[in-house]
CSV table of C-alpha atoms in Angstrom, one decimal:
chain,number,residue,atom,x,y,z
B,2,MET,CA,123.0,122.5,83.7
B,3,ASN,CA,121.6,120.5,86.6
B,4,ALA,CA,123.5,118.7,89.3
B,5,GLU,CA,122.6,116.9,92.5
B,6,PRO,CA,122.9,118.7,95.8
B,7,SER,CA,126.2,117.9,97.6
B,8,PRO,CA,125.6,115.8,100.7
B,9,ALA,CA,128.5,117.5,102.3
B,10,VAL,CA,126.4,120.7,102.7
B,11,ALA,CA,123.9,119.0,104.9
B,12,ARG,CA,126.1,117.0,107.2
B,13,PRO,CA,128.0,119.0,109.9
B,14,LYS,CA,131.3,117.6,111.0
B,15,VAL,CA,131.8,116.5,114.6
B,16,ILE,CA,134.8,118.8,114.7
B,17,PRO,CA,134.6,121.5,112.0
B,18,PRO,CA,137.7,121.1,109.8
B,19,VAL,CA,138.4,124.8,110.0
B,20,LEU,CA,139.3,124.5,113.7
B,21,VAL,CA,142.1,122.1,113.0
B,22,GLN,CA,143.3,123.4,109.6
B,23,PRO,CA,147.1,123.2,109.0
B,24,GLY,CA,148.9,126.4,110.0
B,25,VAL,CA,146.3,127.3,112.7
B,26,GLU,CA,149.2,127.9,115.1
B,27,GLN,CA,150.0,131.1,113.1
B,28,LEU,CA,147.0,132.8,114.6
B,29,ASP,CA,148.9,133.8,117.7
B,30,SER,CA,152.0,135.2,115.8
B,31,PRO,CA,152.5,138.9,116.8
B,32,VAL,CA,153.0,141.5,114.0
B,33,ALA,CA,154.3,145.0,113.9
B,34,ILE,CA,152.8,147.4,111.4
B,35,PRO,CA,153.4,151.2,110.9
B,36,HIS,CA,151.2,153.7,112.7
B,37,ASP,CA,150.1,155.1,109.4
B,38,THR,CA,148.9,151.8,107.9
B,39,VAL,CA,145.4,152.3,106.6
B,40,PHE,CA,143.7,149.8,104.3
B,41,PRO,CA,141.1,151.0,101.9
B,42,ILE,CA,137.4,150.5,102.6
B,43,PRO,CA,135.8,148.0,100.2
B,44,ARG,CA,132.6,149.9,99.5
B,45,PHE,CA,131.7,147.4,96.8
B,46,ALA,CA,131.3,144.8,99.7
B,47,LYS,CA,128.7,146.8,101.6
B,48,ALA,CA,125.1,145.8,102.0
B,49,VAL,CA,123.0,146.8,98.9
B,50,ARG,CA,119.4,148.0,98.3
B,51,ASP,CA,117.1,145.6,96.7
B,52,GLY,CA,114.2,146.3,94.3
B,53,GLN,CA,112.0,147.4,97.3
B,54,LYS,CA,114.8,149.8,98.5
B,55,ARG,CA,115.5,147.6,101.5
B,56,GLN,CA,119.0,147.3,102.8
B,57,MET,CA,120.0,143.7,102.2
B,58,PRO,CA,123.2,141.6,102.7
B,59,GLN,CA,125.0,140.8,99.5
B,60,CYS,CA,124.9,137.1,98.4
B,61,ILE,CA,128.4,135.7,98.4
B,62,ALA,CA,128.8,132.2,96.9
B,63,HIS,CA,131.0,129.9,99.1
B,64,ARG,CA,133.4,128.3,96.6
B,65,GLY,CA,130.8,129.0,94.0
B,66,TYR,CA,127.5,127.2,93.9
B,67,LYS,CA,129.0,124.5,96.2
B,68,ALA,CA,125.6,123.0,97.0
B,69,ARG,CA,125.0,121.8,93.5
B,70,PHE,CA,128.3,121.9,91.5
B,71,PRO,CA,131.9,121.0,92.0
B,72,GLU,CA,133.4,123.6,94.4
B,73,ASN,CA,136.0,126.1,93.3
B,74,THR,CA,135.5,125.6,89.6
B,75,LEU,CA,134.6,128.0,86.9
B,76,LEU,CA,131.3,126.1,86.4
B,77,ALA,CA,130.4,126.6,90.1
B,78,PHE,CA,131.2,130.3,89.9
B,79,ASP,CA,129.2,130.9,86.7
B,80,GLU,CA,126.2,129.0,88.2
B,81,ALA,CA,126.4,131.0,91.4
B,82,ILE,CA,126.3,134.3,89.4
B,83,LYS,CA,123.3,133.0,87.4
B,84,ALA,CA,121.6,132.2,90.7
B,85,GLY,CA,122.0,135.8,91.9
B,86,ALA,CA,125.3,135.9,93.7
B,87,HIS,CA,127.0,139.3,93.9
B,88,ALA,CA,130.4,137.9,94.8
B,89,ILE,CA,132.5,134.7,94.8
B,90,GLU,CA,134.4,133.4,97.8
B,91,THR,CA,137.3,131.1,96.8
B,92,ASP,CA,140.4,129.5,98.4
B,93,LEU,CA,144.0,129.9,97.4
B,94,HIS,CA,146.8,127.3,97.5
B,95,LEU,CA,150.2,127.1,95.9
B,96,THR,CA,151.6,124.3,93.8
B,97,LYS,CA,155.1,123.0,93.9
B,98,ASP,CA,156.1,125.3,91.0
B,99,ASP,CA,154.5,128.4,92.6
B,100,VAL,CA,151.2,128.6,90.7
B,101,VAL,CA,148.3,130.0,92.6
B,102,VAL,CA,145.4,127.6,92.3
B,103,LEU,CA,141.8,127.5,93.6
B,104,CYS,CA,141.5,124.7,96.1
B,105,HIS,CA,140.2,124.5,99.6
B,106,ASP,CA,141.9,121.4,100.9
B,107,GLN,CA,145.6,120.8,101.5
B,108,THR,CA,145.4,117.6,99.5
B,109,LEU,CA,143.6,116.5,96.3
B,110,LYS,CA,141.9,113.6,98.0
B,111,ARG,CA,138.3,114.9,98.6
B,112,CYS,CA,137.7,116.7,95.3
B,113,PHE,CA,140.0,114.9,92.9
B,114,GLY,CA,140.6,111.4,94.4
B,115,LYS,CA,144.4,111.8,94.6
B,116,LYS,CA,146.2,111.6,98.0
B,117,GLU,CA,149.0,114.1,97.1
B,118,ARG,CA,149.2,117.5,98.7
B,119,VAL,CA,148.7,120.4,96.3
B,120,LEU,CA,152.0,121.8,97.4
B,121,ASP,CA,153.8,118.6,96.3
B,122,CYS,CA,152.4,118.7,92.8
B,123,THR,CA,153.3,120.9,89.8
B,124,TRP,CA,150.7,122.6,87.8
B,125,ASP,CA,151.4,120.2,84.9
B,126,GLN,CA,150.5,117.3,87.3
B,127,ILE,CA,147.2,119.0,88.3
B,128,LYS,CA,145.8,120.7,85.2
B,129,ASP,CA,144.5,117.5,83.6
B,130,LEU,CA,142.8,116.2,86.8
B,131,ARG,CA,139.0,116.3,86.9
B,132,THR,CA,136.7,116.6,89.9
B,133,LEU,CA,135.1,113.4,91.3
B,134,ALA,CA,131.8,115.2,91.3
B,135,LYS,CA,129.9,115.5,88.0
B,136,PRO,CA,130.3,116.9,85.5
B,137,HIS,CA,134.0,116.3,86.2
B,138,VAL,CA,135.7,119.7,85.6
B,139,PRO,CA,139.3,120.8,86.1
B,140,MET,CA,140.8,122.9,88.9
B,141,PRO,CA,141.3,126.5,87.8
B,142,ARG,CA,144.3,128.7,88.5
B,143,PHE,CA,143.7,132.0,90.2
B,144,LYS,CA,144.7,133.8,86.9
B,145,ASP,CA,142.1,131.7,85.0
B,146,LEU,CA,139.4,133.1,87.3
B,147,LEU,CA,140.7,136.7,87.0
B,148,ALA,CA,140.7,136.4,83.2
B,149,HIS,CA,137.2,134.9,83.4
B,150,LEU,CA,136.0,137.9,85.3
B,151,THR,CA,137.2,140.3,82.6
B,152,GLN,CA,134.4,139.0,80.2
B,153,PRO,CA,131.4,141.2,79.4
B,154,GLY,CA,128.7,140.9,82.0
B,155,MET,CA,131.1,140.1,84.8
B,156,GLU,CA,132.1,143.7,85.6
B,157,GLU,CA,130.2,144.0,88.9
B,158,VAL,CA,131.2,140.6,90.3
B,159,TRP,CA,133.8,140.8,93.1
B,160,LEU,CA,136.0,138.2,94.8
B,161,LEU,CA,136.6,137.4,98.4
B,162,LEU,CA,139.9,135.5,98.7
B,163,ASP,CA,140.5,132.9,101.5
B,164,ILE,CA,144.3,132.8,101.8
B,165,LYS,CA,145.0,129.5,103.5
B,166,LEU,CA,147.2,129.3,106.4
B,167,ASP,CA,149.2,126.3,105.3
B,168,ASN,CA,150.8,128.3,102.5
B,169,GLU,CA,154.2,129.9,103.2
B,170,PRO,CA,153.0,133.4,104.1
B,171,GLU,CA,155.5,135.6,102.3
B,172,THR,CA,155.5,133.4,99.2
B,173,VAL,CA,151.8,133.2,98.8
B,174,MET,CA,151.2,136.9,99.3
B,175,ARG,CA,154.0,137.8,96.8
B,176,LEU,CA,152.6,135.4,94.2
B,177,ILE,CA,149.0,136.6,94.6
B,178,GLY,CA,150.3,140.1,93.9
B,179,ALA,CA,152.3,138.9,90.9
B,180,THR,CA,149.3,137.0,89.5
B,181,ILE,CA,147.0,139.9,89.8
B,182,ALA,CA,149.5,142.1,88.0
B,183,GLU,CA,149.5,139.6,85.1
B,184,VAL,CA,145.8,140.0,84.3
B,185,LYS,CA,144.6,143.3,82.9
B,186,PRO,CA,141.3,144.2,84.5
B,187,SER,CA,138.3,145.3,82.4
B,188,GLY,CA,136.6,148.4,83.8
B,189,LYS,CA,137.3,148.8,87.5
B,190,PRO,CA,140.8,148.1,88.8
B,191,TRP,CA,141.3,144.8,90.7
B,192,ALA,CA,141.6,146.7,94.0
B,193,GLU,CA,137.9,147.6,93.6
B,194,ARG,CA,136.9,144.0,92.9
B,195,LEU,CA,139.1,141.9,95.3
B,196,VAL,CA,139.2,141.5,99.1
B,197,LEU,CA,142.1,139.8,100.8
B,198,GLY,CA,140.8,137.4,103.4
B,199,ILE,CA,143.4,136.8,106.1
B,200,TRP,CA,143.1,134.5,109.1
B,201,ALA,CA,146.2,135.6,111.0
B,202,ALA,CA,147.3,139.1,112.1
B,203,LYS,CA,150.8,138.5,110.7
B,204,TYR,CA,149.4,138.7,107.2
B,205,LEU,CA,148.6,142.4,107.7
B,206,SER,CA,152.2,143.5,107.0
B,207,LEU,CA,152.5,141.2,104.0
B,208,ALA,CA,149.3,142.6,102.5
B,209,GLU,CA,150.7,146.1,102.8
B,210,LYS,CA,154.1,144.9,101.3
B,211,TYR,CA,152.9,142.9,98.3
B,212,LEU,CA,149.3,144.1,97.7
B,213,PRO,CA,149.2,147.8,98.6
B,214,GLY,CA,145.9,149.4,98.0
B,215,PHE,CA,143.9,146.2,98.4
B,216,PRO,CA,141.2,146.0,101.1
B,217,VAL,CA,141.5,143.4,103.8
B,218,MET,CA,139.1,141.3,105.9
B,219,HIS,CA,139.9,139.1,108.8
B,220,ILE,CA,138.4,135.6,108.4
B,221,GLY,CA,137.8,134.2,111.8
B,222,TYR,CA,135.7,132.4,114.4
B,223,LYS,CA,137.1,133.8,117.7
B,224,LEU,CA,135.6,137.2,118.6
B,225,SER,CA,138.2,138.1,121.1
B,226,TYR,CA,140.9,137.5,118.5
B,227,ALA,CA,139.0,139.5,115.9
B,228,ARG,CA,138.9,142.4,118.2
B,229,HIS,CA,142.6,142.9,117.8
B,230,PHE,CA,141.9,144.1,114.3
B,231,PHE,CA,139.9,147.1,115.6
B,232,ASP,CA,143.3,148.7,116.0
B,233,VAL,CA,143.9,148.7,112.2
B,234,PRO,CA,141.7,151.2,110.2
B,235,ASN,CA,139.2,149.7,107.8
B,236,VAL,CA,139.9,146.0,108.2
B,237,GLY,CA,136.6,144.2,107.8
B,238,PHE,CA,135.3,141.0,109.4
B,239,ASN,CA,134.2,137.7,107.9
B,240,MET,CA,133.1,135.7,110.9
B,241,LEU,CA,131.7,132.2,111.5
B,242,CYS,CA,128.0,132.7,111.9
B,243,PRO,CA,127.4,130.6,115.0
B,244,MET,CA,130.0,132.6,116.9
B,245,LEU,CA,128.0,135.8,116.1
B,246,LEU,CA,125.0,134.1,117.6
B,247,ALA,CA,126.9,132.9,120.7
B,248,PRO,CA,127.8,134.9,123.8
B,249,GLY,CA,129.8,138.0,122.9
B,250,GLY,CA,128.4,138.2,119.4
B,251,LYS,CA,125.9,141.0,120.1
B,252,SER,CA,128.6,143.2,121.7
B,253,PHE,CA,131.0,142.5,118.9
B,254,MET,CA,128.5,143.6,116.3
B,255,ARG,CA,127.7,146.7,118.3
B,256,ASP,CA,131.4,147.6,118.8
B,257,ARG,CA,132.4,147.2,115.2
B,258,HIS,CA,130.1,150.2,114.6
B,259,GLU,CA,131.0,152.3,117.6
B,260,GLU,CA,134.7,151.6,118.0
B,261,SER,CA,135.9,151.1,114.5
B,262,GLY,CA,133.9,153.2,112.0
B,263,SER,CA,131.2,150.7,111.0
B,264,ARG,CA,133.4,148.2,109.1
B,265,GLN,CA,131.9,145.6,106.9
B,266,LEU,CA,130.7,142.4,108.5
B,267,LEU,CA,130.1,139.1,106.6
B,268,ALA,CA,128.9,135.8,108.1
B,269,TRP,CA,130.0,132.3,107.0
B,270,THR,CA,128.9,129.7,106.1
B,271,VAL,CA,125.1,130.2,106.2
B,272,ASN,CA,123.0,127.4,104.7
B,273,ASP,CA,119.9,127.4,106.9
B,274,ALA,CA,116.9,129.6,106.4
B,275,ASP,CA,116.6,130.6,110.0
B,276,ARG,CA,120.2,131.9,110.2
B,277,MET,CA,119.8,133.6,106.8
B,278,GLU,CA,116.8,135.5,108.2
B,279,TRP,CA,118.8,136.3,111.4
B,280,CYS,CA,121.7,137.8,109.3
B,281,ILE,CA,119.2,139.9,107.2
B,282,ARG,CA,117.7,141.3,110.4
B,283,ARG,CA,121.1,142.1,111.8
B,284,LYS,CA,121.9,144.1,108.6
B,285,MET,CA,125.0,142.2,107.7
B,286,ASP,CA,126.9,143.4,104.7
B,287,GLY,CA,127.1,139.9,103.2
B,288,VAL,CA,126.2,136.3,103.7
B,289,ILE,CA,128.4,133.6,102.5
B,290,THR,CA,126.5,130.5,101.5
B,291,ASP,CA,126.8,127.2,99.7
B,292,ASP,CA,123.4,127.8,98.1
B,293,PRO,CA,122.9,131.2,96.6
B,294,SER,CA,119.4,130.4,95.4
B,295,LEU,CA,118.3,129.7,98.9
B,296,PHE,CA,119.7,133.0,100.2
B,297,VAL,CA,118.1,134.9,97.3
B,298,ALA,CA,114.8,133.4,98.2
B,299,ALA,CA,115.3,134.3,101.9
B,300,ARG,CA,115.9,137.9,100.9
B,301,GLU,CA,112.8,138.0,98.8
B,302,ARG,CA,110.7,136.4,101.5
B,303,HIS,CA,111.9,138.7,104.3
B,304,ASP,CA,109.2,140.8,105.8
B,305,GLU,CA,110.5,143.9,107.7
B,306,CYS,CA,107.1,144.4,109.4
B,307,ARG,CA,107.0,140.9,110.9
B,308,LYS,CA,108.2,140.8,114.5
B,309,GLU,CA,111.2,138.5,115.1
B,310,PRO,CA,110.4,135.4,117.2
B,311,VAL,CA,111.7,135.2,120.7
B,312,LEU,CA,113.8,132.3,119.6
B,313,PRO,CA,115.2,133.5,116.2
B,314,VAL,CA,116.8,130.2,115.3
B,315,SER,CA,115.9,126.5,115.7
B,316,PHE,CA,116.8,124.3,118.6
B,317,ARG,CA,119.1,122.4,116.2
B,318,SER,CA,120.9,125.6,115.4
B,319,LEU,CA,121.2,126.5,119.1
B,320,PHE,CA,122.7,123.1,119.8
B,321,GLU,CA,125.3,123.5,117.0
B,322,ILE,CA,126.1,127.0,118.2
B,323,ALA,CA,126.8,125.8,121.7
B,324,ARG,CA,128.9,122.9,120.4
B,325,ILE,CA,131.0,125.2,118.2
B,326,TYR,CA,131.4,127.9,120.9
B,327,ILE,CA,132.8,125.3,123.4
B,328,MET,CA,135.2,123.9,120.8
B,329,VAL,CA,136.5,127.3,119.6
B,330,THR,CA,137.0,128.5,123.2
B,331,ALA,CA,138.9,125.3,124.1
B,332,MET,CA,141.0,125.4,120.9
B,333,PHE,CA,142.1,129.0,121.4
B,334,TRP,CA,143.0,128.3,125.0
B,335,LEU,CA,145.3,125.5,123.8
B,336,ILE,CA,146.9,127.6,121.1
B,337,ARG,CA,147.6,130.5,123.5
B,338,ARG,CA,149.0,128.1,126.1
B,339,ARG,CA,151.3,126.3,123.6
B,340,PHE,CA,152.4,128.9,121.1
B,341,ARG,CA,152.2,132.2,122.9
B,342,PRO,CA,153.1,132.0,126.6
B,343,ASP,CA,153.7,135.8,126.7
B,344,VAL,CA,150.0,136.7,126.6
B,345,ASP,CA,150.7,140.3,127.7
B,346,MET,CA,152.5,141.1,124.4
B,347,PRO,CA,150.1,142.9,122.0
B,348,LEU,CA,149.1,140.8,119.0
B,349,ILE,CA,149.2,143.8,116.7
B,350,GLN,CA,151.8,146.5,117.5
B,351,ARG,CA,151.7,149.9,115.9
B,352,VAL,CA,155.2,151.3,115.5
B,353,PRO,CA,157.0,154.0,113.5
B,354,ARG,CA,157.4,153.0,109.9
B,355,ASN,CA,161.2,152.7,110.0
B,356,LYS,CA,161.0,150.2,112.8
B,357,THR,CA,158.9,147.5,111.0
B,358,SER,CA,161.7,146.2,108.8
């Protein structure tokens, strides 16, 4: 099935929406976790060998094949897998009646043409809606996707969950765990096919409480914030690509090997050929992209013998990197000033287990 490329892929926002997403103030909420907390290593999310035995980043489809199909739909997921994606990245929100659904935005406006917030609607009010983008398909529930992945031929596909900050933290983590328990896996257990993507450190304790045995990755765009997660064994990183290219990115990539046991590192959202090549050369574990076919082509085109240019990305990319770096730095300064005046308090405290409750 063909579809026109989404114009949203090509037009960067003046202020990236992720920087002003609802709930962003939670990023500076301290958390206490037991000293013995160790999350599992998601070995299924590591870089893979291609047909030429070269180590290559996995192709992770951002909301499915977002460049050509309605995002976060079963159609977009299926088309991404057909295009060569190893994994699917998707977003989780809660409805008014506590159903976990796959939707990026807080409201239904952009994708479904309704002004209501997802949280203010019941599943019965949402299930018959259709995307504005052709071919007009419904929003799936999380359990619909899990059931879909039990079908033959889907056994090796894994999921990266983006757990949105505007959900009530305890409720969403509890309901994610309950939903997973409802769907019997085929072959591998779900803990070997799912990665919990968390933005804020406070979700570490909730992951251990409601989803024990599941691997965790920090989704982020501020490298100094991400460094706090070095203190927690095996937490991986899913970082905004321009920040890895910006000042501090090289040392962060080095330190995640030297200080924290070579944890997985993914980059999001990578839609330009020059940044794809940059990620391949840096031996990322995975690249999250709106266009899986473009990244598959970049992997095939990559020549390990060709010397990298002095300027590995375009001037346009450099301008965007500088713009995002300045905005991220300013935003975190404001968050720290407003929500966490006691900057000397550790963000993640390791304490004896009986002192966390």
